[in-house]
PDB file of C-alpha atoms and ligand atoms in Angstrom:
ATOM      1  CA  UNK X   1      15.107 -66.200 -14.850  1.00 76.00           C
ATOM      2  CA  UNK X   2      11.758 -66.667 -16.574  1.00 86.00           C
ATOM      3  CA  UNK X   3      12.302 -70.408 -16.174  1.00 94.00           C
ATOM      4  CA  UNK X   4      13.009 -70.012 -12.455  1.00 97.00           C
ATOM      5  CA  UNK X   5       9.747 -68.065 -12.073  1.00 97.00           C
ATOM      6  CA  UNK X   6       7.951 -70.883 -13.878  1.00 98.00           C
ATOM      7  CA  UNK X   7       9.590 -73.445 -11.574  1.00 98.00           C
ATOM      8  CA  UNK X   8       8.521 -71.485  -8.456  1.00 98.00           C
ATOM      9  CA  UNK X   9       4.955 -71.261  -9.791  1.00 98.00           C
ATOM     10  CA  UNK X  10       4.795 -75.002 -10.431  1.00 98.00           C
ATOM     11  CA  UNK X  11       6.307 -75.795  -7.017  1.00 98.00           C
ATOM     12  CA  UNK X  12       3.683 -73.614  -5.340  1.00 98.00           C
ATOM     13  CA  UNK X  13       0.933 -75.525  -7.143  1.00 98.00           C
ATOM     14  CA  UNK X  14       2.504 -78.791  -5.945  1.00 98.00           C
ATOM     15  CA  UNK X  15       2.644 -77.325  -2.422  1.00 98.00           C
ATOM     16  CA  UNK X  16      -1.090 -76.558  -2.515  1.00 98.00           C
ATOM     17  CA  UNK X  17      -1.722 -80.197  -3.430  1.00 98.00           C
ATOM     18  CA  UNK X  18       0.635 -81.431  -0.672  1.00 98.00           C
ATOM     19  CA  UNK X  19      -1.265 -79.465   1.978  1.00 98.00           C
ATOM     20  CA  UNK X  20      -4.579 -80.767   0.617  1.00 98.00           C
ATOM     21  CA  UNK X  21      -3.290 -84.358   0.480  1.00 98.00           C
ATOM     22  CA  UNK X  22      -2.068 -84.143   4.089  1.00 98.00           C
ATOM     23  CA  UNK X  23      -5.483 -83.012   5.334  1.00 98.00           C
ATOM     24  CA  UNK X  24      -7.373 -85.465   3.131  1.00 98.00           C
ATOM     25  CA  UNK X  25      -5.277 -88.415   4.322  1.00 98.00           C
ATOM     26  CA  UNK X  26      -5.695 -87.445   7.993  1.00 98.00           C
ATOM     27  CA  UNK X  27      -9.476 -87.304   7.522  1.00 98.00           C
ATOM     28  CA  UNK X  28      -9.701 -90.502   5.462  1.00 98.00           C
ATOM     29  CA  UNK X  29      -7.434 -92.460   7.841  1.00 98.00           C
ATOM     30  CA  UNK X  30      -9.728 -91.542  10.740  1.00 97.00           C
ATOM     31  CA  UNK X  31     -12.957 -92.132   8.792  1.00 97.00           C
ATOM     32  CA  UNK X  32     -12.220 -95.444   7.071  1.00 96.00           C
ATOM     33  CA  UNK X  33     -13.475 -98.319   9.215  1.00 92.00           C
ATOM     34  CA  UNK X  34     -14.114-101.981   8.608  1.00 89.00           C
ATOM     35  CA  UNK X  35     -11.893-105.016   9.125  1.00 91.00           C
ATOM     36  CA  UNK X  36     -10.798-105.231   5.484  1.00 92.00           C
ATOM     37  CA  UNK X  37      -9.559-101.616   5.593  1.00 95.00           C
ATOM     38  CA  UNK X  38      -7.459-101.819   8.792  1.00 94.00           C
ATOM     39  CA  UNK X  39      -4.130-102.106   6.950  1.00 96.00           C
ATOM     40  CA  UNK X  40      -4.813 -99.317   4.466  1.00 97.00           C
ATOM     41  CA  UNK X  41      -6.206 -97.024   7.210  1.00 97.00           C
ATOM     42  CA  UNK X  42      -2.838 -97.349   8.997  1.00 97.00           C
ATOM     43  CA  UNK X  43      -1.011 -96.797   5.713  1.00 98.00           C
ATOM     44  CA  UNK X  44      -2.978 -93.581   5.104  1.00 98.00           C
ATOM     45  CA  UNK X  45      -1.514 -92.152   8.335  1.00 98.00           C
ATOM     46  CA  UNK X  46       1.954 -92.885   6.918  1.00 98.00           C
ATOM     47  CA  UNK X  47       0.931 -91.149   3.676  1.00 98.00           C
ATOM     48  CA  UNK X  48      -0.323 -88.099   5.614  1.00 98.00           C
ATOM     49  CA  UNK X  49       3.044 -87.724   7.335  1.00 98.00           C
ATOM     50  CA  UNK X  50       4.939 -88.170   4.069  1.00 98.00           C
ATOM     51  CA  UNK X  51       2.776 -85.552   2.300  1.00 98.00           C
ATOM     52  CA  UNK X  52       3.523 -83.109   5.124  1.00 98.00           C
ATOM     53  CA  UNK X  53       7.249 -83.843   4.745  1.00 98.00           C
ATOM     54  CA  UNK X  54       6.897 -83.165   0.988  1.00 99.00           C
ATOM     55  CA  UNK X  55       5.237 -79.831   1.804  1.00 98.00           C
ATOM     56  CA  UNK X  56       8.163 -78.914   4.056  1.00 98.00           C
ATOM     57  CA  UNK X  57      10.747 -79.838   1.375  1.00 98.00           C
ATOM     58  CA  UNK X  58       8.891 -78.050  -1.413  1.00 98.00           C
ATOM     59  CA  UNK X  59       8.333 -74.880   0.624  1.00 98.00           C
ATOM     60  CA  UNK X  60      12.063 -74.708   1.477  1.00 98.00           C
ATOM     61  CA  UNK X  61      12.856 -75.185  -2.215  1.00 98.00           C
ATOM     62  CA  UNK X  62      10.565 -72.296  -3.192  1.00 98.00           C
ATOM     63  CA  UNK X  63      12.199 -69.926  -0.703  1.00 98.00           C
ATOM     64  CA  UNK X  64      15.678 -71.061  -1.795  1.00 98.00           C
ATOM     65  CA  UNK X  65      14.745 -70.115  -5.390  1.00 98.00           C
ATOM     66  CA  UNK X  66      13.727 -66.627  -4.228  1.00 98.00           C
ATOM     67  CA  UNK X  67       9.983 -67.227  -4.127  1.00 98.00           C
ATOM     68  CA  UNK X  68       7.323 -67.071  -1.427  1.00 98.00           C
ATOM     69  CA  UNK X  69       5.828 -70.362  -0.287  1.00 98.00           C
ATOM     70  CA  UNK X  70       2.037 -70.321  -0.499  1.00 98.00           C
ATOM     71  CA  UNK X  71      -0.371 -71.039   2.358  1.00 98.00           C
ATOM     72  CA  UNK X  72      -3.237 -71.689  -0.068  1.00 98.00           C
ATOM     73  CA  UNK X  73      -4.436 -75.221  -0.529  1.00 97.00           C
ATOM     74  CA  UNK X  74      -6.051 -77.241  -3.267  1.00 98.00           C
ATOM     75  CA  UNK X  75      -9.418 -78.960  -2.906  1.00 97.00           C
ATOM     76  CA  UNK X  76      -9.927 -81.877  -0.522  1.00 98.00           C
ATOM     77  CA  UNK X  77     -12.279 -84.752  -1.333  1.00 98.00           C
ATOM     78  CA  UNK X  78     -14.445 -86.514   1.252  1.00 98.00           C
ATOM     79  CA  UNK X  79     -16.901 -89.400   1.114  1.00 98.00           C
ATOM     80  CA  UNK X  80     -18.930 -91.710   3.390  1.00 96.00           C
ATOM     81  CA  UNK X  81     -17.855 -94.677   1.306  1.00 97.00           C
ATOM     82  CA  UNK X  82     -14.498 -96.411   1.948  1.00 96.00           C
ATOM     83  CA  UNK X  83     -13.884 -97.415  -1.670  1.00 97.00           C
ATOM     84  CA  UNK X  84     -14.771 -93.928  -2.875  1.00 98.00           C
ATOM     85  CA  UNK X  85     -12.291 -92.402  -0.397  1.00 98.00           C
ATOM     86  CA  UNK X  86      -9.510 -94.594  -1.753  1.00 98.00           C
ATOM     87  CA  UNK X  87     -10.488 -93.617  -5.324  1.00 98.00           C
ATOM     88  CA  UNK X  88     -10.287 -89.951  -4.280  1.00 98.00           C
ATOM     89  CA  UNK X  89      -6.841 -90.545  -2.769  1.00 98.00           C
ATOM     90  CA  UNK X  90      -5.748 -92.310  -5.960  1.00 98.00           C
ATOM     91  CA  UNK X  91      -6.857 -89.307  -8.041  1.00 98.00           C
ATOM     92  CA  UNK X  92      -4.708 -87.083  -5.824  1.00 98.00           C
ATOM     93  CA  UNK X  93      -1.679 -89.312  -6.340  1.00 98.00           C
ATOM     94  CA  UNK X  94      -2.169 -89.291 -10.127  1.00 98.00           C
ATOM     95  CA  UNK X  95      -2.219 -85.484 -10.005  1.00 98.00           C
ATOM     96  CA  UNK X  96       0.917 -85.378  -7.834  1.00 98.00           C
ATOM     97  CA  UNK X  97       2.798 -87.790 -10.112  1.00 98.00           C
ATOM     98  CA  UNK X  98       1.946 -85.723 -13.216  1.00 98.00           C
ATOM     99  CA  UNK X  99       2.924 -82.482 -11.435  1.00 98.00           C
ATOM    100  CA  UNK X 100       6.294 -83.754 -10.214  1.00 99.00           C
ATOM    101  CA  UNK X 101       7.190 -85.227 -13.612  1.00 98.00           C
ATOM    102  CA  UNK X 102       6.530 -81.819 -15.157  1.00 98.00           C
ATOM    103  CA  UNK X 103       8.379 -79.970 -12.355  1.00 98.00           C
ATOM    104  CA  UNK X 104      11.455 -82.196 -12.798  1.00 98.00           C
ATOM    105  CA  UNK X 105      11.555 -81.279 -16.520  1.00 98.00           C
ATOM    106  CA  UNK X 106      11.367 -77.564 -15.662  1.00 98.00           C
ATOM    107  CA  UNK X 107      14.026 -77.975 -12.940  1.00 98.00           C
ATOM    108  CA  UNK X 108      16.314 -79.555 -15.584  1.00 97.00           C
ATOM    109  CA  UNK X 109      15.801 -76.519 -17.839  1.00 96.00           C
ATOM    110  CA  UNK X 110      16.844 -74.350 -14.874  1.00 96.00           C
ATOM    111  CA  UNK X 111      19.938 -76.466 -14.185  1.00 96.00           C
ATOM    112  CA  UNK X 112      18.671 -77.157 -10.646  1.00 97.00           C
ATOM    113  CA  UNK X 113      20.241 -80.596 -10.414  1.00 96.00           C
ATOM    114  CA  UNK X 114      20.451 -80.703  -6.610  1.00 96.00           C
ATOM    115  CA  UNK X 115      16.731 -80.016  -6.378  1.00 97.00           C
ATOM    116  CA  UNK X 116      15.984 -82.672  -8.994  1.00 98.00           C
ATOM    117  CA  UNK X 117      17.501 -85.261  -6.653  1.00 97.00           C
ATOM    118  CA  UNK X 118      15.025 -84.259  -3.921  1.00 98.00           C
ATOM    119  CA  UNK X 119      12.108 -84.007  -6.360  1.00 98.00           C
ATOM    120  CA  UNK X 120      12.790 -87.488  -7.728  1.00 98.00           C
ATOM    121  CA  UNK X 121      12.635 -88.823  -4.160  1.00 98.00           C
ATOM    122  CA  UNK X 122       9.235 -87.199  -3.701  1.00 98.00           C
ATOM    123  CA  UNK X 123       8.025 -88.580  -7.049  1.00 98.00           C
ATOM    124  CA  UNK X 124       9.134 -92.096  -6.053  1.00 98.00           C
ATOM    125  CA  UNK X 125       7.107 -91.802  -2.819  1.00 98.00           C
ATOM    126  CA  UNK X 126       4.020 -90.605  -4.724  1.00 98.00           C
ATOM    127  CA  UNK X 127       4.350 -93.670  -6.953  1.00 98.00           C
ATOM    128  CA  UNK X 128       4.536 -95.878  -3.832  1.00 98.00           C
ATOM    129  CA  UNK X 129       1.399 -94.191  -2.460  1.00 98.00           C
ATOM    130  CA  UNK X 130      -0.352 -94.907  -5.752  1.00 98.00           C
ATOM    131  CA  UNK X 131       0.696 -98.559  -5.579  1.00 98.00           C
ATOM    132  CA  UNK X 132      -0.565 -98.871  -1.957  1.00 98.00           C
ATOM    133  CA  UNK X 133      -3.970 -97.521  -2.991  1.00 98.00           C
ATOM    134  CA  UNK X 134      -4.229 -99.768  -6.054  1.00 98.00           C
ATOM    135  CA  UNK X 135      -3.422-102.786  -3.862  1.00 97.00           C
ATOM    136  CA  UNK X 136      -6.082-101.770  -1.326  1.00 96.00           C
ATOM    137  CA  UNK X 137      -8.564-101.388  -4.187  1.00 96.00           C
ATOM    138  CA  UNK X 138      -7.674-104.894  -5.387  1.00 95.00           C
ATOM    139  CA  UNK X 139      -6.133-103.760  -8.683  1.00 93.00           C
TER     140      UNK X 139
HETATM  141 FE1  LIG C   1       3.298 -85.639  -1.698  1.00 70.55          FE
HETATM  142 FE1  LIG C   2       1.288 -89.046  -2.167  1.00 70.55          FE
END
């Protein structure tokens, strides 16, 4: 029971980051201009939609565990510089990847194997987002 509470708490933190990532990607996708950023600007719209889908999945998971899904959100980062925006997005993905790895461990302790399947899918998408950003940054 204490572990389930811990899992709900961690999922709510992830949810705050999902909301923030959705908003940040919408803003960055609209703001990034320049011929060399056309492909990544389109990709950021895809990311925004995927982050929103993660928020929906995670909020359902929280309620299913007996918790209340938060409407709070984590901080959003903005910049006038294209490269800086992508760096900010990359930081967000690193945070998400670390959070979901930790959440999956806690979900294992709770025996929530069905949820782990969903969480691993989200983690795999965060890793794809990270890869997209690294490619756009030429790394
Ligand atoms: Fe996400
Ligand atoms: Fe992501």
